[in-house]
Structures are given as C-alpha cells and as structure tokens.
C-alpha cells in the first residue's frame, strides 16, 4: 500500500460533542436536576453537581485542550432552562455566557454546532405536561427564536433536538429518564410533538438565517437479525429499525409518520432537514421472541465473543458505523457523525474503537457519501444521565471532586487524526497495534 493513510476531504470537521447539563454544572432549573434528587433514579445516587464546571468558566481550559489537539469544530448544547427560567422570563445574562463560549470557539478556529435540546426541559415546561402537551412545539419554537436572535451571528450549524428517539424511549417506555413513564401511547404522542417542534424550529431558524444548516441528531442503533435465515428475526429487526431509527428522519424528509400500524401524512414536516446527524455507538443482534411482548417481540443481545466496554454497555461493532452512514445517506442530504465513542475509564478499548470507527467513516466518504464531519463523544468525562459518573466517555479523564483533568492516550491519537486529517498507519501502529491488520490489511501483509 503506497499511501499508508486514509485521507479525508479538505474542510472535514473534526471535533468532540458535549451537552449543557452533562458539563455545565448547577443546572438547577431543569427536570433532570429534580430527577437526580429523587432516591433510586441515578446509579449509586450520583448527581450532576458541578459537572465539568463549565458554567463557572472551565469551558475555556477545555476548549484550549480541544484546539491544541487539532480539533476544528465542537458540538455543544444550550440549556433552555437557563435562557428561559420561567415562561415569561428570558435571562439575557445566560445568553451572554453562551455568546462568550461561541466566541471562544471561533477565536480558537473551531466551527460551532449548537444543539437546542439535549434531553433536559425547564422545570416549568415539565411541570405543565412537557412534551405530552399539544402546544409544546410552539413553546420550543419561541425559545429557538430567542436563541437565534441572540446567537445567530455566531453559529449557522444547528441541531434542533438530540436523539428524540432515545428521549421518547427512555422517558416514556423504559422510564429511566424523567418523567419516568411506561406508556407506548404517550411515547408515540411525544414523538409526534418532538417532530413538530423540530419542524417549527427549522422554520424559525431558516426565516432568521436563510443560510442556516439545520438537522437532528438521531441515535442510530444497528439491529442485525441473529439468525439471518430466519424471516422472523429479519422481520423484527426491520420493525425495530423502522420505529427507532427511521421515524424521525423519514418524517422530516417526506412528511410521513411511520406508526407501527400504518402511515399518516403531516405535510408541514416535509423537507425540514438540511443534514442527518448520526449518533452511532453499537449494534445489537435481534431474535424474534413471541414472549417478549413488552420489547416488541425482540430479544436483543451482543454476540458471545463481542469486544465489550467497561460495563458491557457498548460492543465494538465498527461495521455498524458504515451501515449507519449508508442509512443516513438514503435521506438525500449531507451527513454528520454527531456522536461516536465508548465508555472506557482505562482507555483499553477506546484507541481501537476510534481507529476502527474512523476507518468505517473513511470507507463511506471514499465511496462518495457526503459525510462532512465527525464529533467524538466526548471531550472530558461528564455526567452520564441515569448512569451517573459510572461511565467514562472522555478523551480526558475527570476527577469530579478536584476538577482535575488527565489526558488519556486516545486524546493524542485523536489529535493525530485531526491534525493530519487522516487515519495514518503509523498512528494506528502506535496506539492500537492489535487492530493494525484489520484497519490496514494490505499494508500489514506487504510488511
Ligand atoms: O452521553 C450520551 C449523550 O448525552 C447522548 N448520546 C449518547 C451519549 C453516551 O451514552
């Protein structure tokens, strides 16, 4: 192999992704803060607390880290409850802090992508019924209007809602996110309201900023039939993918809602995405199981020989990234990898996970798919929702008590990728030689 590197197109965005509640600290006005105070909600009774202390100003040192590590972009979210702490009150000071952060990114030559909703709702919004209410989309659109008015000169790449599919699933079916419901009827209702909120936000952003690029970040989960010859396994895998993966981007593209029992048209949803954001972590094997009524007749599992993360939460399945990007491409707009990463406190798995996933992104780019950037989850260990501080996704480790950061080897590996705009043989050989033969099969056999 002559060129021992997988090179990316000029202008490709390399960054990390974060979210307000997970990094800012003291987000006391939202539903997650309240949820964390309830016994039994968060693993080991953890709380977000000071988180990564960004609201007190530590974003500066973390942005320095990212910039010095060659990153040319960063995806962050703004916290609705800070900007609109009460239905009739806007906090200009909070908007000013976000202005400083965005100016801070630009001063470091990093392109900002701003997420407008990342799992948390203002308490006042949650207490009056949250996403179950018919008027939730209008409420959200008013907030978006305020944000674009205040920050629109600093950002043009917007992600309206992060993982609406995960939010609906965790908060309304599994019940591990607030408000802790277990109702398919409510989940579907909320999904429709989230879509309408996205479409309303899309229109607000484009009216104020015709050149804006607006999309959602969808958590794409691979569902692979456990027994490929079984039509039941294939059927159940397709059904899960349709409900979990397709529902949001398909409606935003076509204006058609894909319900389990049929379709419904909502024309105002149509044509409301300029890109598809893919959050890809892993894929499941799925087997049809007639007894699994509450799980849509599916048993999901990782293969026995899977390369697992610390808590068995994520299996290293890089091929799923390639499939995810092809899936996203089918919606006919550019694609960003808006999240990808792994929980790995000791950084044993992360280097090879990173190499193998970036390699699959390159494969897709090489085939001509319009993938325009990759955001690694995440910059510094942060508050991992119902799993508290037990799962460590950061390129930098965080001591929550002292706020001390410690660089993991993957941070240097990712820096090498970002700086060279390529996945190079020598870097894979240095940081994860165990997968060199997989990532560079030709080069390893040639010697
Ligand atoms: O930390 C989360 C993030 O908030 C949404 N996507 C998945 C990440 C890792 O679990």
Coordinates of C-alpha atoms and ligand atoms in Angstrom, one line a residue:
X1 CA 0.0 0.0 0.0
X2 CA 1.7 3.1 -1.2
X3 CA -0.2 5.8 0.7
X4 CA -0.3 4.4 4.3
X5 CA -3.1 6.7 5.3
X6 CA -6.8 7.1 4.9
X7 CA -7.2 10.7 4.0
X8 CA -10.3 12.9 4.5
X9 CA -11.5 15.7 2.2
X10 CA -10.3 19.2 2.9
X11 CA -12.6 21.1 5.3
X12 CA -13.8 17.9 7.0
X13 CA -14.9 18.8 10.6
X14 CA -13.2 17.0 13.5
X15 CA -14.4 17.7 16.9
X16 CA -16.0 16.4 20.1
X17 CA -19.6 16.7 21.3
X18 CA -20.9 17.7 24.7
X19 CA -24.2 18.7 26.2
X20 CA -25.1 21.5 28.6
X21 CA -26.4 19.5 31.5
X22 CA -23.6 17.0 31.3
X23 CA -20.8 19.6 31.5
X24 CA -22.0 22.9 32.9
X25 CA -22.9 22.1 36.5
X26 CA -25.5 23.6 38.8
X27 CA -28.3 23.4 36.2
X28 CA -30.9 23.6 39.0
X29 CA -33.9 24.8 36.9
X30 CA -34.4 21.7 34.8
X31 CA -36.3 18.4 35.1
X32 CA -33.0 16.4 35.3
X33 CA -31.8 18.2 38.4
X34 CA -35.1 17.5 40.1
X35 CA -34.9 13.8 38.9
X36 CA -31.4 13.4 40.4
X37 CA -32.6 14.4 43.8
X38 CA -35.1 11.5 43.9
X39 CA -33.7 8.4 45.6
X40 CA -33.1 5.4 43.2
X41 CA -33.2 7.4 40.0
X42 CA -29.4 7.6 39.3
X43 CA -26.9 4.8 39.7
X44 CA -25.1 4.9 43.0
X45 CA -27.1 8.0 43.9
X46 CA -24.8 10.2 41.8
X47 CA -25.7 13.7 40.9
X48 CA -24.5 16.1 38.2
X49 CA -23.5 18.7 40.8
X50 CA -20.7 20.9 39.4
X51 CA -20.3 18.5 36.4
X52 CA -17.3 19.8 34.5
X53 CA -17.7 23.2 35.9
X54 CA -18.2 24.9 32.5
X55 CA -20.7 27.4 33.8
X56 CA -18.0 28.7 36.2
X57 CA -15.7 29.2 33.3
X58 CA -13.8 25.9 32.8
X59 CA -15.0 25.7 29.2
X60 CA -12.1 27.9 28.5
X61 CA -9.4 25.4 29.5
X62 CA -11.4 22.5 27.8
X63 CA -11.7 24.5 24.6
X64 CA -7.9 25.1 24.8
X65 CA -7.4 21.4 25.1
X66 CA -9.6 20.7 22.1
X67 CA -8.0 23.3 20.0
X68 CA -4.5 22.3 20.9
X69 CA -5.4 18.7 20.0
X70 CA -6.2 19.9 16.4
X71 CA -10.0 19.9 16.6
X72 CA -11.6 22.4 14.2
X73 CA -15.2 22.0 15.4
X74 CA -17.2 21.5 18.6
X75 CA -20.8 20.5 19.2
X76 CA -22.3 21.9 22.3
X77 CA -25.9 22.5 23.6
X78 CA -27.6 25.5 25.1
X79 CA -29.7 24.9 28.2
X80 CA -33.3 26.0 27.7
X81 CA -33.9 26.4 31.5
X82 CA -31.1 28.9 31.8
X83 CA -32.2 31.0 28.9
X84 CA -35.9 30.8 29.8
X85 CA -36.1 30.1 33.5
X86 CA -39.8 30.9 33.6
X87 CA -42.4 31.0 30.8
X88 CA -42.4 34.8 30.9
X89 CA -38.7 35.5 31.6
X90 CA -35.6 35.5 29.5
X91 CA -32.2 35.5 31.0
X92 CA -30.0 37.8 28.9
X93 CA -27.0 37.0 31.1
X94 CA -27.2 33.3 30.3
X95 CA -27.3 34.1 26.6
X96 CA -24.3 36.3 27.1
X97 CA -22.4 33.3 28.6
X98 CA -23.2 31.3 25.5
X99 CA -22.1 34.1 23.3
X100 CA -18.7 34.1 25.1
X101 CA -18.5 30.3 24.6
X102 CA -19.2 30.6 20.9
X103 CA -16.8 33.5 20.5
X104 CA -14.3 31.3 22.4
X105 CA -14.7 28.5 19.9
X106 CA -14.4 30.9 16.9
X107 CA -11.3 32.5 18.4
X108 CA -9.8 29.0 18.6
X109 CA -10.7 28.4 14.9
X110 CA -13.4 25.9 15.8
X111 CA -16.7 25.7 14.0
X112 CA -19.6 25.5 16.4
X113 CA -22.6 23.2 16.0
X114 CA -25.3 24.2 18.5
X115 CA -27.9 21.7 19.8
X116 CA -31.0 23.4 21.0
X117 CA -32.4 20.5 23.0
X118 CA -30.4 17.7 24.6
X119 CA -32.6 15.7 26.9
X120 CA -33.4 18.4 29.6
X121 CA -36.5 20.5 29.9
X122 CA -37.1 23.6 32.0
X123 CA -39.0 22.7 35.2
X124 CA -41.9 25.0 34.3
X125 CA -42.3 23.2 31.0
X126 CA -42.1 19.8 32.5
X127 CA -44.5 20.6 35.3
X128 CA -47.2 21.8 32.9
X129 CA -47.0 18.5 31.0
X130 CA -43.8 18.7 29.0
X131 CA -43.7 17.1 25.5
X132 CA -47.1 15.4 26.0
X133 CA -48.8 18.8 25.5
X134 CA -50.1 19.8 22.2
X135 CA -48.6 23.3 22.5
X136 CA -45.1 22.0 23.3
X137 CA -43.8 22.7 19.8
X138 CA -44.8 26.3 19.9
X139 CA -43.1 26.7 23.3
X140 CA -39.9 25.3 21.9
X141 CA -40.1 27.4 18.8
X142 CA -40.4 30.6 20.9
X143 CA -37.2 29.5 22.8
X144 CA -35.4 28.8 19.4
X145 CA -36.5 32.3 18.2
X146 CA -34.8 33.8 21.2
X147 CA -31.6 31.8 20.8
X148 CA -31.2 32.6 17.1
X149 CA -31.8 36.2 17.8
X150 CA -29.1 36.2 20.5
X151 CA -26.5 33.8 19.0
X152 CA -27.3 33.7 15.3
X153 CA -24.4 35.9 14.2
X154 CA -22.0 33.3 15.8
X155 CA -23.4 30.0 14.5
X156 CA -25.1 28.6 11.5
X157 CA -24.9 24.9 12.0
X158 CA -27.8 23.8 14.2
X159 CA -29.0 20.6 15.7
X160 CA -32.6 21.1 16.8
X161 CA -33.1 18.0 19.0
X162 CA -30.6 15.5 20.2
X163 CA -31.7 11.8 20.0
X164 CA -35.5 12.4 20.0
X165 CA -35.8 8.6 19.6
X166 CA -33.8 7.9 22.8
X167 CA -35.7 10.6 24.7
X168 CA -39.1 9.1 23.8
X169 CA -37.8 5.6 24.6
X170 CA -36.1 6.2 27.9
X171 CA -38.6 8.8 29.3
X172 CA -41.9 7.2 28.1
X173 CA -41.3 3.5 27.6
X174 CA -38.4 2.4 29.8
X175 CA -39.0 5.1 32.4
X176 CA -35.4 5.7 33.3
X177 CA -35.4 9.3 32.2
X178 CA -37.9 11.9 33.6
X179 CA -40.9 11.8 33.7
X180 CA -40.4 8.0 34.1
X181 CA -43.4 6.8 32.2
X182 CA -44.2 3.4 30.7
X183 CA -46.7 4.0 28.0
X184 CA -46.5 3.3 24.3
X185 CA -49.4 5.7 23.7
X186 CA -47.6 8.6 25.4
X187 CA -44.3 7.7 23.7
X188 CA -45.9 8.0 20.3
X189 CA -47.6 11.2 21.2
X190 CA -44.4 12.7 22.4
X191 CA -42.6 11.5 19.2
X192 CA -45.1 13.4 17.1
X193 CA -44.7 16.6 19.3
X194 CA -40.9 16.4 19.1
X195 CA -41.1 16.2 15.3
X196 CA -43.4 19.1 15.1
X197 CA -41.1 21.0 17.5
X198 CA -38.2 20.2 15.2
X199 CA -40.1 21.4 12.1
X200 CA -41.2 24.6 13.8
X201 CA -37.6 25.2 14.9
X202 CA -36.4 24.5 11.4
X203 CA -38.7 27.2 10.0
X204 CA -37.7 29.8 12.7
X205 CA -34.0 29.2 12.0
X206 CA -34.4 29.5 8.3
X207 CA -36.6 32.6 8.4
X208 CA -34.0 34.4 10.5
X209 CA -31.0 32.8 8.9
X210 CA -31.6 31.7 5.3
X211 CA -28.1 30.1 5.1
X212 CA -28.6 28.0 8.3
X213 CA -28.0 24.3 8.1
X214 CA -30.4 22.5 10.4
X215 CA -30.8 18.9 11.3
X216 CA -31.5 16.4 14.2
X217 CA -29.0 14.1 15.8
X218 CA -30.5 10.6 15.6
X219 CA -29.2 7.8 17.7
X220 CA -28.8 5.1 15.1
X221 CA -28.8 1.6 16.6
X222 CA -27.9 -1.3 14.4
X223 CA -30.4 -4.2 14.6
X224 CA -28.9 -7.3 13.0
X225 CA -31.0 -10.5 12.6
X226 CA -29.4 -13.0 15.0
X227 CA -30.3 -15.9 12.5
X228 CA -30.0 -14.3 9.1
X229 CA -32.0 -17.2 7.5
X230 CA -35.0 -16.6 9.9
X231 CA -37.7 -14.4 8.4
X232 CA -39.0 -13.7 11.9
X233 CA -35.6 -12.4 13.0
X234 CA -35.4 -10.3 9.8
X235 CA -38.9 -9.0 10.3
X236 CA -38.3 -8.0 13.9
X237 CA -35.0 -6.3 13.1
X238 CA -36.7 -4.3 10.3
X239 CA -39.6 -3.3 12.6
X240 CA -37.3 -2.1 15.4
X241 CA -35.2 -0.1 12.9
X242 CA -38.2 1.5 11.4
X243 CA -39.6 2.6 14.7
X244 CA -36.4 3.6 16.4
X245 CA -34.1 4.7 13.6
X246 CA -36.4 5.8 10.7
X247 CA -39.3 7.5 12.4
X248 CA -37.7 11.0 12.8
X249 CA -35.6 11.5 9.7
X250 CA -38.1 9.8 7.4
X251 CA -40.9 12.2 8.6
X252 CA -38.6 15.2 8.2
X253 CA -37.8 14.2 4.7
X254 CA -41.2 13.0 3.4
X255 CA -43.8 14.4 5.8
X256 CA -44.9 10.8 6.5
X257 CA -45.2 9.4 10.1
X258 CA -44.4 5.7 10.2
X259 CA -46.5 4.3 13.0
X260 CA -46.4 0.6 13.9
X261 CA -49.9 0.2 12.5
X262 CA -49.6 2.4 9.4
X263 CA -48.7 5.8 8.0
X264 CA -50.0 9.3 8.5
X265 CA -49.2 12.4 6.4
X266 CA -48.2 15.7 8.0
X267 CA -47.1 17.8 5.1
X268 CA -45.6 20.6 7.3
X269 CA -42.9 18.2 8.5
X270 CA -41.7 17.5 5.0
X271 CA -38.3 18.9 3.8
X272 CA -37.2 20.1 7.3
X273 CA -33.7 18.7 7.4
X274 CA -30.5 20.0 5.8
X275 CA -28.4 17.2 7.2
X276 CA -28.9 14.0 9.1
X277 CA -26.8 13.8 12.3
X278 CA -25.8 10.2 13.2
X279 CA -25.1 9.2 16.8
X280 CA -23.6 5.7 16.4
X281 CA -22.3 3.6 19.2
X282 CA -23.1 0.0 18.7
X283 CA -25.4 -2.6 17.2
X284 CA -27.5 -5.5 18.5
X285 CA -28.3 -9.0 17.4
X286 CA -32.0 -9.4 17.5
X287 CA -34.0 -12.6 17.7
X288 CA -37.8 -12.9 17.4
X289 CA -39.3 -14.0 20.7
X290 CA -43.1 -14.4 21.0
X291 CA -42.9 -13.9 24.8
X292 CA -41.1 -10.6 24.6
X293 CA -44.4 -8.7 24.2
X294 CA -43.1 -5.6 26.1
X295 CA -40.0 -5.5 24.0
X296 CA -41.7 -5.5 20.6
X297 CA -41.2 -9.3 20.3
X298 CA -37.4 -8.9 20.2
X299 CA -34.6 -10.3 22.3
X300 CA -31.6 -8.1 21.8
X301 CA -28.0 -9.2 22.7
X302 CA -24.4 -8.9 21.9
X303 CA -22.5 -11.9 20.4
X304 CA -20.7 -14.0 23.0
X305 CA -17.3 -13.0 21.6
X306 CA -18.1 -9.3 21.5
X307 CA -15.4 -6.7 22.2
X308 CA -17.2 -5.0 25.2
X309 CA -16.8 -1.7 27.0
X310 CA -16.2 -1.5 30.8
X311 CA -19.8 -2.2 31.8
X312 CA -20.8 -4.3 28.8
X313 CA -22.8 -1.3 27.6
X314 CA -21.3 -1.0 24.2
X315 CA -19.9 -3.7 21.9
X316 CA -17.2 -2.6 19.4
X317 CA -19.1 -3.1 16.1
X318 CA -17.4 -0.7 13.6
X319 CA -19.3 -2.2 10.6
X320 CA -22.4 -0.8 12.1
X321 CA -21.0 2.7 11.6
X322 CA -20.6 2.1 7.9
X323 CA -24.2 0.8 7.7
X324 CA -25.4 3.8 9.7
X325 CA -23.9 6.2 7.2
X326 CA -25.5 4.4 4.3
X327 CA -28.8 4.5 6.1
X328 CA -28.4 8.3 6.7
X329 CA -27.4 8.9 3.1
X330 CA -30.7 7.5 1.9
X331 CA -32.4 10.6 3.2
X332 CA -30.8 12.6 0.5
X333 CA -29.0 15.3 2.5
X334 CA -25.4 15.6 3.8
X335 CA -24.5 13.6 6.9
X336 CA -22.5 14.4 10.1
X337 CA -21.4 11.9 12.7
X338 CA -22.7 13.9 15.6
X339 CA -21.6 11.4 18.2
X340 CA -19.5 8.3 18.5
X341 CA -17.5 7.0 21.4
X342 CA -17.2 4.4 24.2
X343 CA -17.2 4.3 28.0
X344 CA -13.7 3.1 28.9
X345 CA -12.1 4.5 32.1
X346 CA -8.7 2.8 31.4
X347 CA -8.6 3.6 27.7
X348 CA -8.0 0.0 26.9
X349 CA -10.7 -0.3 24.2
X350 CA -11.1 3.3 23.1
X351 CA -8.0 3.6 20.8
X352 CA -9.0 0.6 18.7
X353 CA -12.7 1.6 18.8
X354 CA -11.7 5.0 17.5
X355 CA -9.4 3.7 14.7
X356 CA -12.0 1.1 13.5
X357 CA -14.9 3.6 13.5
X358 CA -12.9 6.4 11.8
X359 CA -11.9 3.8 9.2
X360 CA -15.5 3.0 8.5
X361 CA -16.3 6.7 8.2
X362 CA -13.5 6.9 5.7
X363 CA -14.9 3.9 3.7
X364 CA -18.2 5.8 3.4
X365 CA -16.5 9.0 2.4
X366 CA -14.4 7.2 -0.1
X367 CA -17.5 5.8 -1.8
X368 CA -18.7 9.3 -2.3
X369 CA -21.2 9.6 0.7
X370 CA -21.5 13.3 1.7
X371 CA -20.2 12.8 5.3
X372 CA -18.9 16.2 6.4
X373 CA -17.7 15.8 9.9
X374 CA -17.1 13.6 12.9
X375 CA -17.7 14.6 16.6
X376 CA -16.3 12.2 19.1
X377 CA -18.3 11.7 22.3
X378 CA -16.8 13.2 24.4
X379 CA -14.1 15.8 25.3
X380 CA -14.0 15.3 29.1
X381 CA -15.7 12.7 31.2
X382 CA -19.2 14.0 32.1
X383 CA -22.4 13.2 33.8
X384 CA -23.9 10.2 32.1
X385 CA -27.6 10.6 32.9
X386 CA -29.2 7.7 34.8
X387 CA -25.7 6.0 34.9
X388 CA -24.2 9.0 36.7
X389 CA -20.5 9.1 36.8
X390 CA -20.0 5.4 36.4
X391 CA -19.4 5.5 32.7
X392 CA -16.3 7.5 31.4
X393 CA -16.5 8.6 27.8
X394 CA -13.9 11.4 27.8
X395 CA -10.7 11.8 25.8
X396 CA -9.7 13.4 29.1
X397 CA -10.5 11.8 32.4
X398 CA -12.1 14.0 35.1
X399 CA -11.7 13.9 38.9
X400 CA -15.2 15.2 39.8
X401 CA -14.1 16.4 43.2
X402 CA -10.9 18.2 42.3
X403 CA -12.0 19.0 38.7
X404 CA -8.5 17.9 37.7
X405 CA -8.3 16.6 34.1
X406 CA -6.0 13.9 32.9
X407 CA -5.3 13.2 29.3
X408 CA -6.0 9.6 28.1
X409 CA -3.8 8.2 25.3
X410 CA -6.8 8.4 22.9
X411 CA -6.7 12.2 23.2
X412 CA -3.3 12.1 21.5
X413 CA -4.4 9.5 19.0
X414 CA -7.4 11.6 18.1
X415 CA -5.2 14.7 17.9
X416 CA -3.0 12.9 15.3
X417 CA -6.1 12.1 13.2
X418 CA -7.5 15.7 13.5
X419 CA -4.1 17.3 12.7
X420 CA -3.3 15.1 9.7
X421 CA -7.0 15.0 8.5
X422 CA -6.3 11.3 8.1
X423 CA -6.1 7.9 9.8
X424 CA -2.4 7.0 9.4
X425 CA -0.8 3.7 9.5
X426 CA 1.9 4.9 11.9
X427 CA -0.7 6.2 14.4
X428 CA -2.7 3.0 14.4
X429 CA 0.6 1.1 14.8
X430 CA 1.4 3.3 17.8
X431 CA -1.9 3.5 19.6
X432 CA -3.7 0.2 18.8
X433 CA -1.3 -2.2 17.0
X434 CA -3.7 -5.0 17.9
X435 CA -6.1 -3.9 15.1
X436 CA -3.4 -2.8 12.5
X437 CA -4.1 -5.8 10.4
X438 CA -7.8 -5.1 10.3
X439 CA -7.5 -1.4 9.6
X440 CA -4.6 -1.6 7.1
X441 CA -4.9 -5.2 5.8
X442 CA -2.9 -4.6 2.6
X443 CA -0.1 -2.7 4.4
X444 CA 0.3 -5.3 7.1
X445 CA 0.7 -8.1 4.7
X446 CA 3.1 -6.3 2.5
X447 CA 5.2 -5.7 5.7
Ligands
LIG1 O1 -23.9 10.9 27.0 C1 -24.8 10.5 26.0 C2 -25.3 11.7 25.2 O2 -25.9 12.6 26.0 C3 -26.3 11.2 24.2 N1 -25.8 10.2 23.3 C4 -25.2 9.0 24.0 C5 -24.1 9.5 25.0 C6 -23.4 8.3 25.7 O3 -24.3 7.5 26.3

